[in-house]
Coordinates of C-alpha atoms in Angstrom, one line a residue:
X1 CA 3.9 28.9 -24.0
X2 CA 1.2 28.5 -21.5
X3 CA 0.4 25.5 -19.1
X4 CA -2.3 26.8 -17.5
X5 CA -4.7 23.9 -18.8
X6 CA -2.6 21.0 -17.3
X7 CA -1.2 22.9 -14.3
X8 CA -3.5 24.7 -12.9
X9 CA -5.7 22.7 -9.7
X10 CA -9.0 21.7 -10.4
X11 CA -11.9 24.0 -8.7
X12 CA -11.9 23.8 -4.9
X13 CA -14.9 21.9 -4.4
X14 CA -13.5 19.2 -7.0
X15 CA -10.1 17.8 -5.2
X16 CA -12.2 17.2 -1.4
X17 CA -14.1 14.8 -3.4
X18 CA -11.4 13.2 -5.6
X19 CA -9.4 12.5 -2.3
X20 CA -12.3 11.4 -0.4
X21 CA -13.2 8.6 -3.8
X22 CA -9.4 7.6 -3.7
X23 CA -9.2 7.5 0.5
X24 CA -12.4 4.7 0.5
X25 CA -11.7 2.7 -2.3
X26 CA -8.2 2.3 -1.2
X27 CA -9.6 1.9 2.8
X28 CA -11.7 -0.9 1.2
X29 CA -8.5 -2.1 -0.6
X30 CA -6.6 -2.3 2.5
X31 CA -9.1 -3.4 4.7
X32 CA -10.1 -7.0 2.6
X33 CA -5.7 -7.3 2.4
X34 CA -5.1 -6.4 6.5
X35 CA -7.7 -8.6 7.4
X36 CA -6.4 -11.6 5.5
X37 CA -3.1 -10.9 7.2
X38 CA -4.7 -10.8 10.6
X39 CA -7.1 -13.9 10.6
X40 CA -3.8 -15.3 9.1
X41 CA -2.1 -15.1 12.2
X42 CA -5.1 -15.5 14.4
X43 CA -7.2 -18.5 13.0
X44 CA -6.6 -19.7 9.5
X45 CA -3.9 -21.9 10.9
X46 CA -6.6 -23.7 12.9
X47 CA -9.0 -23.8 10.2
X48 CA -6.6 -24.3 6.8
X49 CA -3.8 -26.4 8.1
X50 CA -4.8 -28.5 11.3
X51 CA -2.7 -31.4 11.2
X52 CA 0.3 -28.7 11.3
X53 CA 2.0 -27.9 14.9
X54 CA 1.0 -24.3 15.9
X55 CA 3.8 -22.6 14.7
X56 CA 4.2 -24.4 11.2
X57 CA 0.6 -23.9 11.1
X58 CA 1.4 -20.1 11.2
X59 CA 4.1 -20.3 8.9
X60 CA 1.9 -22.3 6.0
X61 CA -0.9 -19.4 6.9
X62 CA 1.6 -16.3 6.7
X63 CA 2.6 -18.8 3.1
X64 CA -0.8 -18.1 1.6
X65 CA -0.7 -14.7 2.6
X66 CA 2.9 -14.6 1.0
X67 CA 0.9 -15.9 -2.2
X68 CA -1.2 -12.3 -2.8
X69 CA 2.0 -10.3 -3.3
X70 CA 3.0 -12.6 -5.6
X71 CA 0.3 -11.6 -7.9
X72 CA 0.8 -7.5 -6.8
X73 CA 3.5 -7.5 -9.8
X74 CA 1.3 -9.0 -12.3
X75 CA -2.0 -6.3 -11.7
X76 CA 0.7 -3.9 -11.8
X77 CA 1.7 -5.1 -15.1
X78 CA -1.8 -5.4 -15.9
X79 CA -3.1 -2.8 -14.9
X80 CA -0.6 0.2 -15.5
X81 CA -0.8 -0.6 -19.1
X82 CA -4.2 -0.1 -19.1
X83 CA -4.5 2.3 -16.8
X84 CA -1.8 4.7 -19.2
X85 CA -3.9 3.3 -21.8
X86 CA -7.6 4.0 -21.2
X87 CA -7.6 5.9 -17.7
X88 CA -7.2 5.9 -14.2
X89 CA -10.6 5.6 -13.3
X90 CA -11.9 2.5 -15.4
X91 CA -9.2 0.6 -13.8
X92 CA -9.7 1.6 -10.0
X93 CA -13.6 0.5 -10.4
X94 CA -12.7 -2.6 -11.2
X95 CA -9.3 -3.4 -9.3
X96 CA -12.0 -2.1 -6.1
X97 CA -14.6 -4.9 -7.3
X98 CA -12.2 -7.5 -8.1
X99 CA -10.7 -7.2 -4.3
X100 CA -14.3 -7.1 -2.8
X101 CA -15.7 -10.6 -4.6
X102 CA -12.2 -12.1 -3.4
X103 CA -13.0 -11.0 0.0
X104 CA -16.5 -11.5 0.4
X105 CA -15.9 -15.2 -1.1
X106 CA -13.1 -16.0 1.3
X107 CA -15.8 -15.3 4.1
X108 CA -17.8 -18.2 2.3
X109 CA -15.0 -21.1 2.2
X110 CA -15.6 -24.4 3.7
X111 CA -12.6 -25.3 6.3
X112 CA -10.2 -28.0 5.9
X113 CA -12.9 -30.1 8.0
X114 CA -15.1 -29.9 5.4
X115 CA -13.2 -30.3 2.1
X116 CA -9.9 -31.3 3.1
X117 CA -7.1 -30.1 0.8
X118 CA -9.4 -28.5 -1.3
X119 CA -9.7 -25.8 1.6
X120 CA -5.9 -24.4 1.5
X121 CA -6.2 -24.7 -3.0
X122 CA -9.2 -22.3 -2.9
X123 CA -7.9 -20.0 -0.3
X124 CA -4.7 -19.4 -1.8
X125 CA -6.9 -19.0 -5.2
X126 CA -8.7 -16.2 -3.6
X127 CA -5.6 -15.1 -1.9
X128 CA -4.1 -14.7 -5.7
X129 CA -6.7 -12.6 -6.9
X130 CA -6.9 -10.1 -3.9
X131 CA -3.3 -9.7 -4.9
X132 CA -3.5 -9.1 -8.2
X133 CA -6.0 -6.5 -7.4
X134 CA -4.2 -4.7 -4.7
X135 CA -1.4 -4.6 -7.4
X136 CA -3.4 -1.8 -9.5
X137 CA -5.4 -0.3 -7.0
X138 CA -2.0 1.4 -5.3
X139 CA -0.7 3.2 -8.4
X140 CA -4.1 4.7 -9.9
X141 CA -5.3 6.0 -6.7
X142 CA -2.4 8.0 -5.6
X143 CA -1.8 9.3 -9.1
X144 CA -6.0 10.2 -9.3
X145 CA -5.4 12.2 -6.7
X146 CA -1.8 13.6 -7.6
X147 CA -2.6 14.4 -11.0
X148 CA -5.7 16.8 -10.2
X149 CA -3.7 18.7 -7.7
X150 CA -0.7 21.4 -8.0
X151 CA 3.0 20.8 -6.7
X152 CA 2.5 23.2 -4.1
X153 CA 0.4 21.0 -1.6
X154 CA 0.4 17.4 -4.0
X155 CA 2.9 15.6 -0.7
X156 CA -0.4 16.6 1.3
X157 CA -3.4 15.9 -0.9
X158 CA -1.4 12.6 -2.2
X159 CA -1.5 11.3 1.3
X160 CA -4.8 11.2 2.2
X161 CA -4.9 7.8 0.0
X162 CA -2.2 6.5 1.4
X163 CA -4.3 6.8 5.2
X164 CA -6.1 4.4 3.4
X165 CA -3.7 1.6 4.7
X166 CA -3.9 2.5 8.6
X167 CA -7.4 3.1 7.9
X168 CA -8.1 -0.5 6.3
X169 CA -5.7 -1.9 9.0
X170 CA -8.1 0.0 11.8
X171 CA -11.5 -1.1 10.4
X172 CA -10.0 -4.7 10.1
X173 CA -8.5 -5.0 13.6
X174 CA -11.3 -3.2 15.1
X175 CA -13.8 -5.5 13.6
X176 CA -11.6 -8.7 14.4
X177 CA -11.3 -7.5 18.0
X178 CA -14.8 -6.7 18.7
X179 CA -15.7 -10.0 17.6
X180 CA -13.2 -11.8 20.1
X181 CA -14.0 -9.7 22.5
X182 CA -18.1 -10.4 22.5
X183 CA -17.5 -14.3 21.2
X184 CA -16.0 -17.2 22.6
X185 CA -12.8 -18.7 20.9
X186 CA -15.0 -21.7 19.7
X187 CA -17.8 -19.2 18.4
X188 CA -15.0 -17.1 17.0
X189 CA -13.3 -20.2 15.0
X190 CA -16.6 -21.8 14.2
X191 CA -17.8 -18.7 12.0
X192 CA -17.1 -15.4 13.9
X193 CA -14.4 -15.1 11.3
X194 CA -16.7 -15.3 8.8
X195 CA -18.2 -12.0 9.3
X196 CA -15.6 -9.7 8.6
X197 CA -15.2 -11.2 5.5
X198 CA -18.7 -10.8 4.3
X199 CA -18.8 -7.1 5.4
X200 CA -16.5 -6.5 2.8
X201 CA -19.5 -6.8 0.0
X202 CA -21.3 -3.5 1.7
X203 CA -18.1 -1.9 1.8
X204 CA -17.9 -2.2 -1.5
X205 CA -21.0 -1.2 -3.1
X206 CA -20.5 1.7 -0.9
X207 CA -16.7 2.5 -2.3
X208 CA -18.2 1.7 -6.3
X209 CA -21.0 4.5 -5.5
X210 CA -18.4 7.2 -4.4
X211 CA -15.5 6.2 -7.2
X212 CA -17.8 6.1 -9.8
X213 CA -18.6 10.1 -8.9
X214 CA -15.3 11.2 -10.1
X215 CA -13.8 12.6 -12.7
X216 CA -10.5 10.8 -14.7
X217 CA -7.4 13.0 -14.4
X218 CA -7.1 16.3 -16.6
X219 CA -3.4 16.0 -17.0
X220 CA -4.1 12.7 -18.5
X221 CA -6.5 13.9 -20.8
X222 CA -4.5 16.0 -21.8
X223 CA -1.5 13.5 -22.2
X224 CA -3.9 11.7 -24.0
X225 CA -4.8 14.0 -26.7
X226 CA -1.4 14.7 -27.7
X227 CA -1.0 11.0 -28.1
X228 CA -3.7 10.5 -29.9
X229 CA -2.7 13.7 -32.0
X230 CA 0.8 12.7 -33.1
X231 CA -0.1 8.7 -33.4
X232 CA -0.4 8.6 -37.3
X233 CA 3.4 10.1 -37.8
X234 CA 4.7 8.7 -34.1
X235 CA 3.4 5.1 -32.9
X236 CA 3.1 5.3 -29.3
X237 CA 5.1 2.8 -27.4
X238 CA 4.1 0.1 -25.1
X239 CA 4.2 1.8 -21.7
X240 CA 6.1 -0.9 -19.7
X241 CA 8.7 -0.5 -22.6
X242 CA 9.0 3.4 -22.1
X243 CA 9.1 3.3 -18.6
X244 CA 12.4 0.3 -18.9
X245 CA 14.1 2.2 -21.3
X246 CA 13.9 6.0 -19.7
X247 CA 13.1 5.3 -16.3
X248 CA 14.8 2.2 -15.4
X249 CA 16.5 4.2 -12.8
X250 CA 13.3 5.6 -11.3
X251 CA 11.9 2.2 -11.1
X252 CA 15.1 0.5 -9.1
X253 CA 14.8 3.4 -6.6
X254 CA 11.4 3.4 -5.8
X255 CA 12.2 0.0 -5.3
X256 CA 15.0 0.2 -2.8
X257 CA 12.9 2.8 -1.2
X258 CA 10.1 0.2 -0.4
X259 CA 12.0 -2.2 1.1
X260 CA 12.3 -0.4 4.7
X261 CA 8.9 0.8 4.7
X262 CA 7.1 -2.4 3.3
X263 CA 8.8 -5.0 5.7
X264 CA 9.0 -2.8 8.6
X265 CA 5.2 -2.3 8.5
X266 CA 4.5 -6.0 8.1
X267 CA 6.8 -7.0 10.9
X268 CA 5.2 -4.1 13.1
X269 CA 1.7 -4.7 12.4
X270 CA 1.2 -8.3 11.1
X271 CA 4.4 -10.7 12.7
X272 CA 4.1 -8.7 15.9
X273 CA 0.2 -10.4 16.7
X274 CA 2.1 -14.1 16.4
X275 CA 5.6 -12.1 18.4
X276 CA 3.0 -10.6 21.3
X277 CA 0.8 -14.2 21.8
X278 CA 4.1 -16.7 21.5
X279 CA 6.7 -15.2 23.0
X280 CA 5.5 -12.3 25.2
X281 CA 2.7 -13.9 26.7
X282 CA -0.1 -11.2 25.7
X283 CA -3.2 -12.2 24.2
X284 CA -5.4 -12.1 20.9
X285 CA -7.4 -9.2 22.3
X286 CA -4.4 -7.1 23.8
X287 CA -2.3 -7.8 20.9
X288 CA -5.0 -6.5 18.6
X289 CA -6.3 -3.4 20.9
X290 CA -2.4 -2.2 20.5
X291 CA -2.5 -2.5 16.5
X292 CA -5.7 -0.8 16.6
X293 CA -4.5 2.3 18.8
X294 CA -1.5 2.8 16.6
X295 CA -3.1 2.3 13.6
X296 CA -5.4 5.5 14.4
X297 CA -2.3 7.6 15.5
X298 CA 0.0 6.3 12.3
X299 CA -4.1 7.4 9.8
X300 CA -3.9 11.1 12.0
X301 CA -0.2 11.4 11.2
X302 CA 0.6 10.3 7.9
X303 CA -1.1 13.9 6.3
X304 CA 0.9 15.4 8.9
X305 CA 4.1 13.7 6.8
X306 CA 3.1 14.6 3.4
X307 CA 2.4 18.2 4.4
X308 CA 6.2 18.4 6.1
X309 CA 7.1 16.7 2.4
X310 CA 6.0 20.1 0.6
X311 CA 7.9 22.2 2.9
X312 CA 11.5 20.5 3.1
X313 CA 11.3 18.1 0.4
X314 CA 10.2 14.3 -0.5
X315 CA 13.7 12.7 0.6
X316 CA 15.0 14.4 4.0
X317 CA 11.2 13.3 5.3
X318 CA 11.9 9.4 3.8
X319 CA 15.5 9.5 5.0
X320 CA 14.1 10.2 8.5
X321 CA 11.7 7.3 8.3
X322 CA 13.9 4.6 7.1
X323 CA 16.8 5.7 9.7
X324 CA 14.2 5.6 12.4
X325 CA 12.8 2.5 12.0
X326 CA 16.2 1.0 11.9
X327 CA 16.8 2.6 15.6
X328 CA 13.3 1.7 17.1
X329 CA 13.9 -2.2 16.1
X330 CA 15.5 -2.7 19.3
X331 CA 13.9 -1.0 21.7
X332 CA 10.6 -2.3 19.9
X333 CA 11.3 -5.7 20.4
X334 CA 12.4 -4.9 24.5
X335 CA 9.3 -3.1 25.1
X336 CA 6.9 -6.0 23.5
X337 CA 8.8 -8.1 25.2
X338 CA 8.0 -6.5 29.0
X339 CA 4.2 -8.0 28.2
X340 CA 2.9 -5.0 29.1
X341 CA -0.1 -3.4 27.2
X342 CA 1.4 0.2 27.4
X343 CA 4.9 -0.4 26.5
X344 CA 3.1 -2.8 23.4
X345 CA 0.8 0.3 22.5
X346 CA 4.1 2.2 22.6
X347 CA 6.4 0.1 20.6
X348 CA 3.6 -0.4 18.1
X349 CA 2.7 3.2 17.7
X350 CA 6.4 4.8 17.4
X351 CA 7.0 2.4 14.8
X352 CA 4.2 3.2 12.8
X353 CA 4.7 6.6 13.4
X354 CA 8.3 6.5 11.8
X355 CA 6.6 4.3 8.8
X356 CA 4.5 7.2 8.5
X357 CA 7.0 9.5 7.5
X358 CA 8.5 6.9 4.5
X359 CA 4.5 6.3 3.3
X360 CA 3.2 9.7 3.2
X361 CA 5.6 11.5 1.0
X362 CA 6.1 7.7 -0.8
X363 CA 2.5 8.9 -3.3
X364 CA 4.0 12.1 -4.1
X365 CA 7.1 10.8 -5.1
X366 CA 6.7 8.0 -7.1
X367 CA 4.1 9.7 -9.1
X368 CA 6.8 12.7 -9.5
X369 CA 9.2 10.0 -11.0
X370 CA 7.1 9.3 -14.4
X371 CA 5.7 10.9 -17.2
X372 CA 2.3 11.0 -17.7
X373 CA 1.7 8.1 -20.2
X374 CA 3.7 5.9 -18.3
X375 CA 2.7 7.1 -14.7
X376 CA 1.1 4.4 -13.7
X377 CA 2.7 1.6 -15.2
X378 CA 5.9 2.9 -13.5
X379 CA 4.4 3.9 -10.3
X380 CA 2.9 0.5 -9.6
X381 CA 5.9 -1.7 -11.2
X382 CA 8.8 0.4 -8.7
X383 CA 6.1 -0.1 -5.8
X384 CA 4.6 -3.7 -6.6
X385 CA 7.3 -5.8 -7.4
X386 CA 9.4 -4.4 -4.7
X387 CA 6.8 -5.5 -2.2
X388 CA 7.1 -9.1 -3.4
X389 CA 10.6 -9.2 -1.7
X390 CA 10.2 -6.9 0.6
X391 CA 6.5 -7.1 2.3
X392 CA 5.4 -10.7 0.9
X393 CA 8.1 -12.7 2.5
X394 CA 8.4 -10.3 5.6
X395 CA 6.0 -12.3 8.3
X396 CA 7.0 -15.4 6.7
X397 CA 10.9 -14.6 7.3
X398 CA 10.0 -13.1 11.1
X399 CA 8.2 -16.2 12.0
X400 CA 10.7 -18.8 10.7
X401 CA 13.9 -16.6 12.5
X402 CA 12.0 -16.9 15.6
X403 CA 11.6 -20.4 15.1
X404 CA 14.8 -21.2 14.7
X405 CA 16.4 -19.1 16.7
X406 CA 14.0 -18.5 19.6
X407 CA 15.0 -14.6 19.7
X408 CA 13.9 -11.0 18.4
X409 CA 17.7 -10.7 17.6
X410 CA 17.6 -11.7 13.9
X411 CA 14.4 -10.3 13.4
X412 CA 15.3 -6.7 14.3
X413 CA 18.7 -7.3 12.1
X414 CA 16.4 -8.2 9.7
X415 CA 14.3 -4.6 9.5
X416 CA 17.9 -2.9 10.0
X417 CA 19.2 -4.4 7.1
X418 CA 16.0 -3.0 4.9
X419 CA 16.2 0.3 6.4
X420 CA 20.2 0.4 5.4
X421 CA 18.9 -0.7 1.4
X422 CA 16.3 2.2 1.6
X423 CA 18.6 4.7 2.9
X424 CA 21.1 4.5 0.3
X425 CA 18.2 3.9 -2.4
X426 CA 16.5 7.5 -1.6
X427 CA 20.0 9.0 -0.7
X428 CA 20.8 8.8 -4.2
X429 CA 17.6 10.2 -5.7
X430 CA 16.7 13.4 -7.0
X431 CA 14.2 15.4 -5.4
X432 CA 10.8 15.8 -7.0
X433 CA 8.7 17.9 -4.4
X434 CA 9.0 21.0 -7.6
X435 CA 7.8 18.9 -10.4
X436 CA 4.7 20.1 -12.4
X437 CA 3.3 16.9 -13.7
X438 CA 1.8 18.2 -16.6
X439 CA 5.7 19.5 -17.8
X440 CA 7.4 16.3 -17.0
X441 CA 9.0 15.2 -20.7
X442 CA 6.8 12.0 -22.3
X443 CA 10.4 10.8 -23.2
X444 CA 13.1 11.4 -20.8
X445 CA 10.9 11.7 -18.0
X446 CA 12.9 15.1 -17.2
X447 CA 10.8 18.1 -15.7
X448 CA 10.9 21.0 -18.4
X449 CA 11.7 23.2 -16.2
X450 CA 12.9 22.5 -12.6
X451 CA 10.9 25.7 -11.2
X452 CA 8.1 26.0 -8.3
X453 CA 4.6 24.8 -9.7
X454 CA 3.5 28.9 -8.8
X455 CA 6.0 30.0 -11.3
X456 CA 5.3 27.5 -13.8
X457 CA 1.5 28.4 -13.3
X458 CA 2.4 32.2 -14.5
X459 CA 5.2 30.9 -17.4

């Protein structure tokens, strides 16, 4: 029995560009979501809710930003089935132009001084579709790239999209601080903001050019044609039904196994820009300059991550995440707290660094989890609905705790508490790093053969 058609890695000069299609759609991706998050905490307050005091200003912003998670779970409803239905690819083109139009229309909005209550309503309207989006953007573009690849080197390859989040965060703060650093405040919160927003509509012509250059995944065309094959003696299931009743299990701990890494990067990079300005005394543009230095060290070391993942395994390199970012909590919280701009840079950039280690093997291992035909609806439903108690709620939770309690105490419990869920989450998993997608069972969702993807290349 030979596998050489599903598990053997596409030519050389193939994968380079399937990464690079995946890495900017998914930069695009991140960089519309991020920069919500940031104007969130930086303006939208101001400009959405101004008969709020600051902080409940802040909180009704980081509310509306809350909102786009709440729709993650839906487009990964919507678009796993579909995307185990027709393809990866159909799905990604139009989860990237959905998120785009969002985006670019946000930078269009009149303010609360304009339209009143209409303002917040068509926001959070925008704010819901971004989400949905971003719900089914995730799942199809790690598993593009993890299904054209081998086992050997997929913790690697399946990084590189996932540098599409520090990449999207560090276009999105470096944009944001240029601006306040070359405008007034007035200019900025008159229509500075504005301009980000608007960008996004090049970005994504740019990211539909390079997407729509790429192949759809061999090991699902493959998976594909066996469906298709067998369908007049075996009706295929829904795939959100196979993946409840044979990988219900899977789905919980991908789950448990976002919770750490989803709330700890929110609070790090997102909460700490209202932390920084309220509390420590630093400003916008120092606050910002920190997230955007650590946001290129966490992009250069996430690759580093998934390449330690082939070597040792998907779960020690987690495991070491989750328990780190517990441990920084403190310490990060002290060293924000000294209001100095290297200790900030520091605090920020170990704790993404320790993310790192939980998101880059993250790809990899979901996608290991699932059989083909229900890849992606499984993938995205373990990763998407976990982040709408996990990363949705996160600044919201952070700015309320130091609200009421006027201390980084709670909010560092907080973060410890998700790490301890993770930890046990991934402790109890199996280890995937050896899976051969193409061999993983449609039913049970059981590798055929637990054996290195080189031997199951020469079975």
């Amino acid at each position: 029995m030979t596998s050489e058609a599903t598990s053997a890695p596409p030519p050389p000069t193939s994968l380079p560009r399937i990464v690079a299609a995946s890495l900017i759609g998914t930069t695009i991706e991140w960089y519309d979501f991020f920069l919500y998050g940031s104007a969130a905490a930086l303006v939208f307050n101001k400009l959405f809710f101004p008969d709020s005091d600051p902080l409940v200003g802040t909180l009704l912003s980081f509310l509306t930003y809350a909102v786009g998670f709440a729709a993650r779970p839906l487009g990964a409803l919507v678009f796993g089935h579909y995307g185990d239905r027709l393809g990866r690819k159909k799905l990604l083109v139009l989860s990237l132009v959905l998120m785009g139009g969002a985006t670019f229309a946000i930078g269009l909005l009149p303010t609360h001084a304009t339209v009143g209550s209409a303002a917040p309503v068509l926001l959070t309207t925008l704010r819901l579709v971004q989400g949905f989006a971003l719900g089914g953007e995730w799942g199809g573009a790690v598993l593009l790239v993890s299904e054209h690849g081998d086992a050997r080197r997929r913790g690697f390859w399946a990084s590189w999209p996932q540098t599409g989040a520090p990449a999207g965060q560090l276009l999105a703060t470096g944009v944001l601080s240029l601006l306040t650093a070359v405008l007034s405040d007035d200019a900025f919160g008159s229509w500075g903001w504005r301009i980000p927003f608007l960008l996004s509509g090049v970005l994504v012509l740019v990211g539909l050019w390079i997407r729509l250059s790429v192949d759809e995944s061999p090991v699902f065309k493959e998976a594909l044609e066996r469906a298709e094959a067998r369908r007049d003696t075996e009706p295929e299931k829904l795939p959100l039904v196979s993946v409840l009743r044979h990988h219900w299990r899977d789905v919980l701990v991908a789950m448990g196994a976002r919770m750490a890494e989803n709330i700890s990067y929110y609070v790090i990079t997102a909460f700490i820009l209202v932390y920084a300005t309220t509390s420590a005394g630093v400003s916008k543009q120092t606050a910002l300059n920190a997230v955007l230095i650590a946001s290129a060290v966490h992009f250069a070391v996430i690759p580093a991550w998934g390449a330690l993942s082939d070597r040792v395994g998907r779960r020690p390199v987690y495991l070491l995440g989750a328990a780190g970012v517990g441990l920084w909590m403190f310490p990060f919280f002290a060293l924000v707290d000294t209001g100095s701009f290297g200790y900030l840079i520091l605090a920020v950039t170990v704790g993404l660094v320790l993310h790192g280690a939980m998101y880059a093997p993250q790809a990899a291992f979901f996608a290991e989890m699932f059989a083909t035909r229900m890849r992606y609806s499984g993938a995205s439903i373990g990763a998407q609905f976990a982040s709408v108690a996990a990363g949705a709620p996160a600044p919201l939770i952070a700015t309320a705790l130091l609200s009421d309690y006027d201390s980084s105490t709670p909010i560092a419990l907080y973060v410890i508490a998700a790490a301890v869920l993770t930890l046990v989450a991934v402790a109890v998993s199996r280890e995937t790093r050896h899976r051969d997608l193409a061999q993983v069972d449609e039913e049970s969702g059981e590798p055929a053969e637990a054996v290195p993807a080189a031997e199951a290349r020469t079975a």
